[in-house]
N, CA, C and O atoms as a DFTB+ gen file, in Angstrom:
804 C
 N C O
     1  1     129.374     114.723     128.339
     2  2     131.186     114.325     127.840
     3  2     131.640     112.854     128.145
     4  3     131.492     112.405     129.281
     5  1     132.104     112.220     127.299
     6  2     133.255     110.832     127.933
     7  2     133.583     110.678     129.845
     8  3     133.757     111.474     130.768
     9  1     133.538     109.426     129.715
    10  2     134.712     109.747     130.681
    11  2     135.510     109.102     130.655
    12  3     135.500     108.313     129.710
    13  1     136.295     109.043     131.314
    14  2     137.543     108.501     131.626
    15  2     137.773     107.718     132.152
    16  3     138.872     107.197     131.963
    17  1     136.765     107.116     133.230
    18  2     136.818     105.682     133.527
    19  2     136.899     105.326     133.821
    20  3     136.949     105.619     135.016
    21  1     137.142     103.554     133.328
    22  2     137.170     102.353     132.866
    23  2     136.391     101.531     133.923
    24  3     136.148     100.350     133.674
    25  1     135.916     102.184     135.287
    26  2     135.101     101.568     136.383
    27  2     133.634     101.543     135.718
    28  3     133.292     102.217     134.747
    29  1     132.710     100.489     136.548
    30  2     131.518     100.573     136.511
    31  2     130.788     101.664     136.881
    32  3     131.061     102.165     137.972
    33  1     129.865     102.176     136.175
    34  2     129.055     103.238     136.543
    35  2     127.527     103.163     137.503
    36  3     126.325     102.909     137.575
    37  1     128.285     103.442     137.875
    38  2     126.698     103.501     138.820
    39  2     124.837     104.284     138.178
    40  3     123.688     104.254     138.619
    41  1     125.484     104.846     137.043
    42  2     123.613     104.636     135.854
    43  2     124.003     104.142     134.642
    44  3     125.182     103.788     134.618
    45  1     123.249     103.976     133.400
    46  2     123.975     102.790     132.228
    47  2     122.010     103.479     131.704
    48  3     120.867     103.334     132.138
    49  1     122.766     104.286     130.451
    50  2     121.797     104.816     129.542
    51  2     121.502     103.587     128.102
    52  3     122.308     103.467     127.179
    53  1     120.836     103.180     128.156
    54  2     120.349     102.463     127.120
    55  2     119.569     102.591     125.856
    56  3     118.360     102.397     125.984
    57  1     120.009     102.879     124.650
    58  2     118.606     102.727     123.371
    59  2     118.352     101.648     122.363
    60  3     118.771     101.041     121.377
    61  1     117.570     101.773     123.086
    62  2     116.773      99.804     121.463
    63  2     116.439     100.409     120.436
    64  3     115.983     101.521     120.169
    65  1     116.937      98.897     119.527
    66  2     117.406      99.666     118.434
    67  2     116.363      97.864     117.605
    68  3     116.519      96.643     117.621
    69  1     115.752      98.501     117.242
    70  2     115.217      96.929     116.131
    71  2     113.897      97.016     115.583
    72  3     113.157      97.836     116.128
    73  1     113.406      96.305     114.557
    74  2     112.395      96.554     113.497
    75  2     110.603      95.915     113.984
    76  3     110.385      95.040     114.822
    77  1     109.734      96.536     113.311
    78  2     108.580      96.190     113.791
    79  2     108.735      95.052     114.302
    80  3     109.446      94.287     113.650
    81  1     108.176      94.558     115.548
    82  2     107.891      92.556     115.708
    83  2     108.993      92.080     116.207
    84  3     108.770      90.966     116.681
    85  1     110.639      92.564     116.382
    86  2     111.662      92.219     116.981
    87  2     111.251      91.961     118.999
    88  3     111.886      91.376     119.876
    89  1     110.230      92.549     119.020
    90  2     110.520      91.837     121.156
    91  2     111.289      92.877     121.362
    92  3     112.319      92.463     121.894
    93  1     111.360      95.044     121.086
    94  2     112.407      95.350     121.298
    95  2     111.694      96.363     122.689
    96  3     112.188      97.079     123.560
    97  1     110.118      95.895     122.265
    98  2     110.068      96.977     123.576
    99  2     109.757      95.625     125.207
   100  3     109.974      95.502     126.413
   101  1     109.363      95.189     124.461
   102  2     109.024      93.384     125.434
   103  2     110.291      93.748     125.959
   104  3     110.288      94.273     127.072
   105  1     111.588      93.540     125.265
   106  2     113.167      93.648     125.950
   107  2     112.824      94.164     126.869
   108  3     112.632      93.507     127.892
   109  1     112.630      95.482     126.835
   110  2     112.615      97.170     127.520
   111  2     111.857      96.764     129.200
   112  3     112.395      97.021     130.277
   113  1     110.250      95.956     128.976
   114  2     109.611      95.665     129.531
   115  2     110.503      94.892     131.490
   116  3     110.534      95.120     132.699
   117  1     111.119      93.775     130.215
   118  2     112.224      92.621     130.906
   119  2     112.640      93.915     131.653
   120  3     111.929      94.569     132.416
   121  1     113.870      94.153     131.308
   122  2     114.813      95.087     131.621
   123  2     114.175      95.916     133.091
   124  3     114.676      95.579     134.164
   125  1     113.731      96.349     133.090
   126  2     113.161      96.860     134.196
   127  2     111.242      96.345     134.920
   128  3     110.303      96.878     135.511
   129  1     111.601      95.118     134.386
   130  2     110.428      94.724     135.955
   131  2     108.977      94.948     135.555
   132  3     108.023      94.272     135.940
   133  1     108.933      96.187     134.573
   134  2     107.490      96.053     134.674
   135  2     106.787      96.958     133.225
   136  3     107.427      97.590     132.384
   137  1     105.463      96.780     133.289
   138  2     104.876      96.805     131.758
   139  2     104.958      98.603     132.166
   140  3     104.299      99.141     133.056
   141  1     106.475      99.653     130.754
   142  2     106.161     100.039     130.491
   143  2     106.471     101.085     129.080
   144  3     106.263     102.299     129.088
   145  1     106.744     100.688     128.484
   146  2     106.777     100.909     127.090
   147  2     105.664      99.125     126.491
   148  3     105.536      97.926     126.740
   149  1     105.002     100.600     125.322
   150  2     103.342     100.178     124.967
   151  2     104.440      98.857     123.894
   152  3     105.516      99.098     123.347
   153  1     103.938      97.985     123.898
   154  2     104.191      96.232     122.425
   155  2     103.201      97.540     121.456
   156  3     102.780      98.602     121.914
   157  1     103.140      97.342     120.919
   158  2     102.384      97.627     119.080
   159  2     103.826      97.998     117.718
   160  3     105.038      98.197     117.794
   161  1     103.036      97.946     116.837
   162  2     103.556      98.423     116.064
   163  2     103.652      99.161     114.935
   164  3     104.017      99.134     113.759
   165  1     102.979     100.097     116.119
   166  2     102.328     100.877     115.743
   167  2     102.746     102.965     115.826
   168  3     102.611     103.986     115.152
   169  1     103.264     102.509     117.090
   170  2     103.872     103.016     117.557
   171  2     105.119     104.419     117.543
   172  3     106.217     104.164     118.037
   173  1     104.833     106.092     116.868
   174  2     105.827     106.753     116.423
   175  2     107.233     107.474     116.975
   176  3     108.327     107.710     116.463
   177  1     106.753     107.654     118.020
   178  2     107.492     108.324     119.047
   179  2     108.208     107.406     119.634
   180  3     107.969     106.199     119.621
   181  1     109.929     108.450     120.651
   182  2     110.617     107.654     121.164
   183  2     109.954     107.528     122.605
   184  3     108.992     108.274     122.781
   185  1     110.321     106.689     123.680
   186  2     109.579     106.715     124.827
   187  2     111.210     106.299     125.812
   188  3     112.011     105.405     125.541
   189  1     111.268     107.222     126.875
   190  2     112.440     106.683     127.599
   191  2     111.835     106.696     128.889
   192  3     111.136     107.627     129.292
   193  1     112.251     105.090     129.900
   194  2     111.867     105.567     130.999
   195  2     113.200     104.929     132.274
   196  3     114.029     104.048     132.043
   197  1     113.044     105.643     133.473
   198  2     114.208     105.780     133.992
   199  2     114.427     104.835     135.468
   200  3     113.899     105.561     136.310
   201  1     114.857     103.783     136.082
   202  2     114.586     102.622     136.989
   203  2     115.322     102.313     137.532
   204  3     116.318     102.345     136.808
   205  1     115.582     101.959     138.514
   206  2     116.822     100.726     140.079
   207  2     116.635      99.689     138.910
   208  3     115.555      99.323     138.447
   209  1     118.035      99.237     138.477
   210  2     118.261      98.356     138.272
   211  2     119.321      96.643     138.544
   212  3     119.531      95.789     137.683
   213  1     119.466      96.639     138.994
   214  2     120.449      95.930     139.506
   215  2     121.501      96.878     139.971
   216  3     122.651      96.744     139.553
   217  1     121.122      98.034     140.987
   218  2     121.952      99.071     141.353
   219  2     122.121      99.704     141.100
   220  3     122.607     100.677     141.677
   221  1     121.848      99.569     140.143
   222  2     122.393     100.977     138.738
   223  2     120.792     101.969     138.183
   224  3     119.726     101.371     138.032
   225  1     120.873     102.944     138.032
   226  2     119.713     103.747     137.574
   227  2     119.693     103.650     136.144
   228  3     120.561     104.330     135.595
   229  1     119.062     103.098     135.515
   230  2     119.257     102.242     134.336
   231  2     118.206     103.171     133.102
   232  3     117.010     103.040     133.363
   233  1     118.363     103.654     132.415
   234  2     117.418     104.072     131.871
   235  2     117.238     103.578     130.231
   236  3     118.194     102.924     129.814
   237  1     116.537     103.730     129.619
   238  2     116.232     103.242     128.404
   239  2     115.001     103.818     127.645
   240  3     114.066     104.421     128.171
   241  1     115.132     103.572     126.491
   242  2     114.780     104.908     125.364
   243  2     114.348     103.791     124.525
   244  3     115.142     103.010     124.001
   245  1     113.162     103.730     124.413
   246  2     112.022     102.641     123.185
   247  2     112.614     103.404     122.238
   248  3     113.611     104.101     122.428
   249  1     111.712     103.226     120.697
   250  2     112.364     103.429     119.643
   251  2     111.316     102.944     118.581
   252  3     111.061     101.742     118.507
   253  1     110.625     103.969     117.654
   254  2     110.333     103.265     116.753
   255  2     110.501     101.981     115.976
   256  3     111.532     101.317     116.086
   257  1     109.552     101.639     115.234
   258  2     110.346     100.307     114.023
   259  2     110.977     100.601     113.133
   260  3     110.401     101.224     112.242
   261  1     112.509     100.271     112.964
   262  2     113.327     100.824     111.508
   263  2     111.943      99.706     110.499
   264  3     110.991      98.929     110.422
   265  1     112.879     100.477     110.014
   266  2     111.856      99.752     108.077
   267  2     109.834     100.058     108.330
   268  3     109.082      99.199     107.868
   269  1     109.266     101.216     109.015
   270  2     107.642     100.814     109.474
   271  2     107.312     101.984     108.293
   272  3     107.479     103.153     107.947
   273  1     106.647     100.559     107.942
   274  2     106.234     102.080     106.734
   275  2     105.126     102.651     106.923
   276  3     104.562     103.221     105.989
   277  1     104.617     102.609     108.120
   278  2     103.839     104.055     108.555
   279  2     104.055     104.810     108.476
   280  3     104.581     104.938     109.581
   281  1     104.257     106.510     107.644
   282  2     105.270     107.934     107.153
   283  2     105.616     108.087     106.498
   284  3     105.361     107.500     105.447
   285  1     106.602     109.152     106.656
   286  2     108.136     109.183     105.739
   287  2     108.966     107.915     106.710
   288  3     108.809     107.524     107.866
   289  1     109.819     107.559     105.697
   290  2     111.167     107.434     106.627
   291  2     112.191     108.926     106.902
   292  3     113.060     108.714     107.748
   293  1     112.200     109.835     106.531
   294  2     112.161     110.951     107.412
   295  2     112.367     111.303     108.310
   296  3     113.392     111.766     108.811
   297  1     111.238     111.103     108.718
   298  2     109.936     110.972     110.018
   299  2     110.922     110.702     110.785
   300  3     111.647     111.544     111.315
   301  1     111.010     109.523     110.891
   302  2     111.544     107.793     110.920
   303  2     112.018     108.393     111.930
   304  3     111.752     108.692     113.094
   305  1     113.648     108.578     110.299
   306  2     114.915     108.698     110.863
   307  2     115.138     109.787     111.920
   308  3     115.855     109.874     112.917
   309  1     113.871     110.914     111.063
   310  2     114.917     112.568     112.813
   311  2     114.273     112.240     114.287
   312  3     114.343     112.977     115.271
   313  1     113.549     110.802     114.200
   314  2     113.085     110.056     115.818
   315  2     113.376     109.205     116.627
   316  3     113.015     108.885     117.759
   317  1     114.518     108.673     115.445
   318  2     115.127     107.192     116.011
   319  2     116.206     108.338     115.963
   320  3     116.397     108.886     117.049
   321  1     116.936     108.790     114.911
   322  2     118.012     109.799     116.400
   323  2     117.571     110.465     117.128
   324  3     118.649     110.893     117.541
   325  1     116.881     110.966     117.691
   326  2     116.383     111.984     118.498
   327  2     116.661     110.925     119.502
   328  3     117.334     111.373     120.430
   329  1     116.248     109.175     119.667
   330  2     116.775     109.117     120.755
   331  2     117.781     109.473     121.539
   332  3     117.732     109.268     122.752
   333  1     118.677     109.972     121.027
   334  2     120.520     110.186     121.603
   335  2     120.004     111.893     122.642
   336  3     120.506     112.139     123.739
   337  1     119.374     112.454     122.228
   338  2     118.853     113.242     123.430
   339  2     117.860     113.189     124.095
   340  3     117.408     114.273     124.465
   341  1     117.345     112.291     124.386
   342  2     116.185     111.399     124.792
   343  2     117.310     110.780     126.688
   344  3     116.900     110.730     127.848
   345  1     118.057     110.603     126.370
   346  2     119.365     110.013     127.329
   347  2     120.393     110.526     127.795
   348  3     121.435     110.029     128.222
   349  1     119.873     112.058     127.638
   350  2     120.873     112.724     127.926
   351  2     122.104     112.483     128.941
   352  3     121.801     112.183     130.096
   353  1     123.711     112.608     128.544
   354  2     124.365     113.312     127.328
   355  2     124.431     112.236     126.786
   356  3     125.615     112.418     126.503
   357  1     124.161     110.906     126.227
   358  2     123.649     110.369     125.561
   359  2     123.826     108.892     125.823
   360  3     124.651     108.719     126.720
   361  1     123.190     107.469     125.210
   362  2     123.494     106.458     125.981
   363  2     125.039     106.381     125.833
   364  3     125.836     107.132     125.271
   365  1     125.240     104.877     126.732
   366  2     126.349     104.042     126.401
   367  2     126.420     102.633     125.401
   368  3     127.262     101.832     124.994
   369  1     125.304     102.835     125.320
   370  2     125.257     101.710     124.236
   371  2     124.014     101.244     122.879
   372  3     124.318     101.779     121.813
   373  1     123.097     100.613     122.826
   374  2     121.969     100.687     122.130
   375  2     121.795      98.629     121.805
   376  3     122.410      97.795     121.140
   377  1     121.034      98.632     122.396
   378  2     120.768      97.132     122.043
   379  2     119.821      97.017     120.718
   380  3     118.748      97.597     120.557
   381  1     120.785      95.703     119.366
   382  2     119.920      96.260     118.278
   383  2     119.172      94.699     118.288
   384  3     119.862      93.854     117.719
   385  1     118.134      94.297     118.733
   386  2     117.050      92.867     119.197
   387  2     116.842      92.720     117.555
   388  3     116.518      93.639     116.803
   389  1     117.069      91.533     117.232
   390  2     116.736      90.494     116.089
   391  2     116.041      89.468     116.928
   392  3     116.079      89.200     118.129
   393  1     115.221      88.853     115.626
   394  2     114.181      88.320     116.030
   395  2     114.995      87.071     115.862
   396  3     115.664      87.185     114.835
   397  1     115.172      86.102     116.369
   398  2     116.209      85.096     116.151
   399  2     115.117      84.254     115.227
   400  3     114.264      84.122     116.104
   401  1     114.490      83.526     113.952
   402  2     114.074      82.812     112.741
   403  2     114.978      81.621     111.961
   404  3     115.242      80.419     111.994
   405  1     115.353      83.341     110.961
   406  2     116.270      82.589     110.167
   407  2     117.142      85.033     110.011
   408  3     116.802      86.163     110.360
   409  1     117.618      84.736     109.699
   410  2     118.763      85.716     109.556
   411  2     118.135      85.882     107.625
   412  3     118.037      84.964     106.811
   413  1     117.783      87.545     107.395
   414  2     117.586      87.529     106.174
   415  2     117.971      88.779     106.051
   416  3     118.468      89.487     106.926
   417  1     117.510      89.311     103.865
   418  2     118.011      91.074     103.864
   419  2     117.043      91.429     104.667
   420  3     117.203      92.646     104.574
   421  1     116.151      91.305     105.393
   422  2     115.245      92.906     105.974
   423  2     115.593      92.657     107.422
   424  3     115.231      93.460     108.282
   425  1     116.484      91.259     107.808
   426  2     117.552      91.621     108.922
   427  2     118.494      92.845     108.644
   428  3     118.712      93.984     109.055
   429  1     119.060      91.662     107.415
   430  2     120.456      93.712     107.566
   431  2     120.265      94.336     107.210
   432  3     121.237      95.091     107.202
   433  1     119.167      94.886     106.569
   434  2     118.550      96.082     105.970
   435  2     118.424      96.773     107.523
   436  3     118.731      97.927     107.824
   437  1     117.928      95.813     108.331
   438  2     117.556      96.882     109.668
   439  2     119.313      97.418     110.482
   440  3     119.506      98.346     111.267
   441  1     120.217      96.536     109.971
   442  2     121.554      97.021     110.427
   443  2     121.987      98.355     109.619
   444  3     122.068      99.452     110.172
   445  1     122.317      98.087     107.939
   446  2     122.011      98.772     106.997
   447  2     121.636      99.717     107.903
   448  3     122.567     100.164     108.574
   449  1     120.323     100.247     108.172
   450  2     119.724     101.616     108.434
   451  2     120.392     101.930     109.448
   452  3     121.124     102.901     109.258
   453  1     120.434     101.400     110.655
   454  2     121.109     101.551     112.329
   455  2     122.081     102.592     111.057
   456  3     121.512     103.632     110.725
   457  1     123.410     102.316     110.429
   458  2     124.906     102.570     110.050
   459  2     124.639     103.624     109.459
   460  3     125.447     104.472     109.079
   461  1     123.323     103.632     109.331
   462  2     123.536     104.960     107.769
   463  2     122.194     106.017     108.926
   464  3     122.041     107.222     108.728
   465  1     121.905     105.739     109.329
   466  2     121.352     106.292     110.550
   467  2     122.229     107.422     111.570
   468  3     122.037     108.637     111.616
   469  1     123.116     106.721     112.263
   470  2     124.482     106.777     113.205
   471  2     125.586     106.193     113.083
   472  3     126.219     105.527     113.903
   473  1     125.882     106.552     111.661
   474  2     127.008     105.918     110.754
   475  2     127.784     105.241     111.800
   476  3     128.073     105.821     112.847
   477  1     128.161     103.926     111.528
   478  2     128.966     103.059     111.824
   479  2     130.027     102.570     112.780
   480  3     130.478     101.485     113.144
   481  1     130.237     103.923     113.039
   482  2     130.570     104.101     114.462
   483  2     129.725     103.483     115.920
   484  3     130.156     102.829     116.869
   485  1     128.572     103.929     115.660
   486  2     127.063     103.124     116.323
   487  2     127.983     101.571     116.229
   488  3     128.714     101.301     117.181
   489  1     127.901     100.659     115.116
   490  2     128.471      99.408     116.408
   491  2     129.139      99.419     117.635
   492  3     128.632      99.215     118.738
   493  1     130.198      99.643     117.404
   494  2     130.986      99.867     118.936
   495  2     129.799     100.392     120.730
   496  3     130.045     100.508     121.930
   497  1     129.049     100.484     120.184
   498  2     128.539     101.054     120.680
   499  2     127.565     100.017     120.571
   500  3     126.508     100.589     120.305
   501  1     127.415      99.033     120.625
   502  2     126.026      98.116     119.798
   503  2     126.242      96.897     120.868
   504  3     127.299      96.856     121.498
   505  1     125.153      95.828     121.084
   506  2     125.308      94.841     121.581
   507  2     123.611      94.141     120.920
   508  3     122.457      94.468     121.198
   509  1     123.966      93.464     120.312
   510  2     123.319      92.597     119.597
   511  2     122.658      91.743     120.322
   512  3     123.366      91.233     121.190
   513  1     121.344      91.311     120.305
   514  2     120.389      90.464     120.934
   515  2     119.353      89.882     120.796
   516  3     118.348      90.589     120.867
   517  1     119.171      88.481     120.563
   518  2     118.675      87.529     119.947
   519  2     117.029      87.509     120.802
   520  3     116.988      87.194     121.991
   521  1     116.040      87.796     120.209
   522  2     114.590      87.349     121.052
   523  2     114.160      86.538     120.080
   524  3     114.489      86.320     118.914
   525  1     112.851      85.895     121.279
   526  2     112.912      85.242     120.459
   527  2     113.069      83.762     120.469
   528  3     112.634      83.355     119.392
   529  1     113.463      82.847     121.146
   530  2     114.857      82.430     121.139
   531  2     114.353      80.581     121.153
   532  3     114.659      79.398     121.010
   533  1     113.618      81.341     121.374
   534  2     112.208      79.458     121.461
   535  2     111.432      79.054     119.948
   536  3     111.050      77.942     119.582
   537  1     111.368      80.065     119.388
   538  2     111.435      80.172     117.869
   539  2     112.570      79.665     117.303
   540  3     112.607      80.112     116.156
   541  1     113.701      78.826     117.548
   542  2     114.717      77.906     117.265
   543  2     113.869      76.634     117.037
   544  3     113.041      76.082     117.761
   545  1     114.302      76.364     115.890
   546  2     114.498      74.807     115.536
   547  2     115.119      73.881     116.975
   548  3     115.725      74.229     117.989
   549  1     114.708      72.798     116.551
   550  2     114.617      71.888     117.610
   551  2     116.587      71.557     117.763
   552  3     117.437      71.177     116.957
   553  1     116.610      71.879     118.959
   554  2     118.311      71.470     118.984
   555  2     119.394      72.171     118.203
   556  3     120.601      71.988     118.363
   557  1     118.964      72.802     117.543
   558  2     119.559      73.666     117.256
   559  2     120.324      75.877     118.639
   560  3     119.697      76.866     119.019
   561  1     121.580      75.507     118.749
   562  2     121.758      77.106     119.473
   563  2     121.859      77.967     119.584
   564  3     121.090      78.262     118.669
   565  1     122.247      79.115     120.031
   566  2     121.983      80.375     118.605
   567  2     123.179      80.379     118.249
   568  3     123.381      80.828     117.121
   569  1     124.614      79.804     119.201
   570  2     125.750      79.760     118.381
   571  2     125.106      78.992     117.176
   572  3     124.728      79.593     116.170
   573  1     125.020      77.909     117.296
   574  2     124.428      76.967     115.343
   575  2     124.029      77.894     114.985
   576  3     124.476      77.900     113.838
   577  1     123.326      79.009     115.121
   578  2     122.254      79.870     114.472
   579  2     123.626      80.794     114.305
   580  3     124.278      80.432     113.326
   581  1     123.946      81.397     114.701
   582  2     124.972      82.334     114.714
   583  2     126.073      82.010     113.233
   584  3     126.273      82.890     112.395
   585  1     126.589      80.844     113.153
   586  2     127.172      79.542     112.386
   587  2     127.273      79.647     111.729
   588  3     128.353      79.844     111.173
   589  1     125.836      79.579     111.089
   590  2     125.215      79.345     110.201
   591  2     125.489      80.853     108.664
   592  3     125.920      80.500     107.566
   593  1     125.237      81.949     108.874
   594  2     125.566      83.133     107.908
   595  2     126.801      83.578     108.596
   596  3     127.052      83.682     109.797
   597  1     127.470      83.802     107.597
   598  2     128.764      84.774     107.522
   599  2     128.336      86.064     108.028
   600  3     128.871      86.602     108.997
   601  1     127.138      86.678     107.215
   602  2     127.425      88.787     108.348
   603  2     127.028      88.391     109.263
   604  3     127.444      89.074     110.199
   605  1     126.107      87.236     109.736
   606  2     125.401      87.706     110.907
   607  2     126.887      87.158     112.152
   608  3     127.439      87.605     113.158
   609  1     126.975      85.978     111.265
   610  2     128.175      85.739     112.149
   611  2     129.383      87.631     113.266
   612  3     129.559      88.048     114.411
   613  1     129.760      87.974     111.908
   614  2     131.274      89.196     111.907
   615  2     129.895      89.880     112.432
   616  3     130.405      91.000     112.396
   617  1     129.195      90.022     112.674
   618  2     128.768      91.113     113.261
   619  2     127.810      91.101     114.953
   620  3     127.112      91.969     115.476
   621  1     128.165      89.826     115.366
   622  2     127.906      89.646     116.736
   623  2     129.328      89.104     117.737
   624  3     129.988      88.067     117.791
   625  1     129.354      90.397     118.435
   626  2     130.265      89.938     118.783
   627  2     129.445      89.027     120.627
   628  3     130.039      88.088     121.159
   629  1     128.342      89.510     121.113
   630  2     127.782      88.681     122.590
   631  2     126.559      88.814     122.011
   632  3     126.204      89.636     121.166
   633  1     125.973      87.981     122.506
   634  2     124.222      87.113     122.508
   635  2     123.663      86.935     123.241
   636  3     123.865      85.766     123.570
   637  1     122.750      87.503     124.022
   638  2     121.778      86.898     125.643
   639  2     120.903      87.719     126.059
   640  3     121.138      88.927     126.036
   641  1     119.618      87.171     126.561
   642  2     119.039      88.052     126.416
   643  2     118.714      87.453     128.349
   644  3     117.748      87.869     128.989
   645  1     119.613      86.595     128.849
   646  2     118.945      87.354     130.018
   647  2     119.244      88.712     130.495
   648  3     119.869      89.631     129.966
   649  1     118.697      88.619     131.522
   650  2     118.897      89.595     131.758
   651  2     120.141      90.606     133.094
   652  3     120.470      91.792     133.123
   653  1     120.508      89.413     134.015
   654  2     122.064      90.085     134.720
   655  2     123.331      89.763     133.662
   656  3     124.377      90.409     133.602
   657  1     122.842      88.198     132.564
   658  2     124.401      89.039     131.446
   659  2     123.817      89.455     130.681
   660  3     124.226      89.102     129.575
   661  1     122.986      90.087     130.652
   662  2     122.984      91.437     129.630
   663  2     123.552      92.512     129.671
   664  3     124.311      93.216     129.005
   665  1     122.575      92.471     131.376
   666  2     123.599      94.369     132.094
   667  2     124.734      94.073     131.389
   668  3     125.012      94.657     130.342
   669  1     126.002      92.474     132.290
   670  2     127.355      92.364     132.815
   671  2     127.611      92.932     131.007
   672  3     128.186      93.955     130.634
   673  1     126.971      91.875     130.178
   674  2     127.693      92.541     129.164
   675  2     127.549      93.880     128.267
   676  3     128.378      94.113     127.387
   677  1     126.478      94.738     128.519
   678  2     126.550      95.847     128.594
   679  2     127.548      96.744     128.946
   680  3     128.229      97.459     128.210
   681  1     127.562      96.604     130.404
   682  2     128.887      97.108     131.471
   683  2     130.221      96.816     130.818
   684  3     131.120      97.655     130.752
   685  1     130.304      95.634     130.356
   686  2     131.682      95.669     129.690
   687  2     132.403      96.504     128.212
   688  3     133.430      96.698     127.562
   689  1     131.053      96.758     128.321
   690  2     130.898      97.248     126.511
   691  2     131.238      99.377     126.895
   692  3     131.738     100.370     126.366
   693  1     130.600      98.984     128.018
   694  2     131.306     100.892     128.408
   695  2     132.485     100.576     128.585
   696  3     133.465     100.988     127.964
   697  1     132.429      99.541     129.768
   698  2     134.271      99.980     130.328
   699  2     135.134      99.701     129.249
   700  3     136.240     100.109     129.604
   701  1     135.209      99.218     128.111
   702  2     135.532      98.004     126.982
   703  2     136.160     100.118     126.312
   704  3     137.240     100.678     126.127
   705  1     134.473     100.568     126.184
   706  2     134.795     102.154     125.619
   707  2     135.531     103.234     126.109
   708  3     135.868     104.389     125.846
   709  1     135.638     102.264     127.014
   710  2     136.597     103.596     128.860
   711  2     135.062     104.724     129.443
   712  3     135.379     105.755     130.036
   713  1     133.898     104.515     129.284
   714  2     132.911     104.867     129.695
   715  2     132.067     106.098     128.804
   716  3     131.078     106.800     129.015
   717  1     133.248     105.895     127.477
   718  2     132.472     107.123     126.124
   719  2     131.107     106.429     126.414
   720  3     130.885     105.293     126.831
   721  1     130.291     107.398     126.087
   722  2     129.208     107.191     125.635
   723  2     129.325     108.120     123.888
   724  3     130.282     108.769     123.466
   725  1     127.688     107.789     123.053
   726  2     127.583     108.540     121.251
   727  2     126.608     109.528     121.666
   728  3     125.408     109.491     121.937
   729  1     127.379     110.300     121.635
   730  2     126.315     111.736     121.356
   731  2     126.555     112.211     120.472
   732  3     127.571     111.946     119.829
   733  1     125.610     113.168     120.107
   734  2     125.352     114.134     118.736
   735  2     126.102     114.438     118.010
   736  3     125.825     114.506     116.813
   737  1     127.515     114.773     118.571
   738  2     129.271     115.509     118.852
   739  2     129.292     114.122     117.183
   740  3     129.302     114.153     115.953
   741  1     129.285     112.866     118.610
   742  2     130.399     112.255     117.002
   743  2     129.261     111.732     115.967
   744  3     129.668     110.873     115.185
   745  1     128.046     112.073     115.853
   746  2     127.418     111.639     114.969
   747  2     127.817     112.670     113.993
   748  3     127.911     112.372     112.802
   749  1     128.206     114.606     114.682
   750  2     128.269     114.541     113.971
   751  2     129.459     115.245     112.677
   752  3     129.501     115.684     111.528
   753  1     130.420     114.901     114.058
   754  2     131.920     114.073     113.419
   755  2     132.186     113.382     112.426
   756  3     133.041     113.407     111.541
   757  1     130.834     112.391     112.847
   758  2     131.010     111.056     111.937
   759  2     130.717     111.922     110.074
   760  3     131.487     112.046     109.121
   761  1     129.494     112.278     110.245
   762  2     128.922     112.740     108.327
   763  2     129.563     113.851     107.976
   764  3     129.618     114.319     106.839
   765  1     130.203     114.415     109.254
   766  2     131.014     115.898     108.169
   767  2     132.617     114.979     108.111
   768  3     132.959     115.005     106.929
   769  1     133.556     114.293     108.852
   770  2     134.436     113.151     107.879
   771  2     134.014     112.784     106.292
   772  3     134.584     113.056     105.236
   773  1     133.151     112.274     106.489
   774  2     132.436     111.547     105.319
   775  2     131.959     112.857     104.162
   776  3     130.885     112.637     103.602
   777  1     132.203     113.309     104.030
   778  2     131.984     115.055     103.270
   779  2     133.286     114.652     101.786
   780  3     134.405     114.223     102.067
   781  1     132.906     114.861     100.509
   782  2     133.793     115.553     100.153
   783  2     135.010     115.975     100.438
   784  3     134.648     116.416     101.529
   785  1     136.466     116.303     100.410
   786  2     137.317     117.527     100.510
   787  2     136.418     118.892      99.802
   788  3     136.378     119.032      98.579
   789  1     135.967     119.513     100.414
   790  2     136.274     121.287     100.158
   791  2     134.104     121.546      99.939
   792  3     133.496     122.499      99.451
   793  1     133.708     120.579     100.390
   794  2     132.176     120.449     100.686
   795  2     131.512     121.007     101.609
   796  3     131.539     120.776     102.818
   797  1     130.832     121.848     100.953
   798  2     130.126     122.919     102.653
   799  2     128.616     122.872     102.549
   800  3     127.906     122.908     101.543
   801  1     128.225     122.764     104.118
   802  2     126.964     122.562     104.162
   803  2     126.119     123.846     104.146
   804  3     124.891     123.777     104.185
């Protein structure tokens, strides 16, 4: 259940989300300080790993790439939703990893899918992480890149891929949510609330 304490927790549970090739598995390896997640475009199941990082018990769940063309959409959706139970009782945060190149309809579709899978409530628990910052045009900063696209600008609240700053950002997110976590019950409630009146399963 959700904690009522606004203080920093000694443990942190994070789900990594992103499209194939976004660098989410590499980010997970960087956060844990060792290669534990397979950097491949073809894996189809969630994998979790726990390690002490910066005096916190950090659990990361790596998920299959969104918009993956291998396998069925339903299988992919089920596996990605299963990430919630991989870090029981639920994640403190989702890291949505976007590759810095350009913000296209493809990236927008990633965000749309995440909201379809978890409902828009997931954004309250999410931090956007830009990967491959070296791919930006020379002289362009992350802030300028974000400012060039209104949809992306609206979506982004924080962006950092420095280990310490990233964990501090997640910590602040957890505190702002009063220690609440995203649970399967939240997902079920949001889905039921969106059904038409009188509709029964």
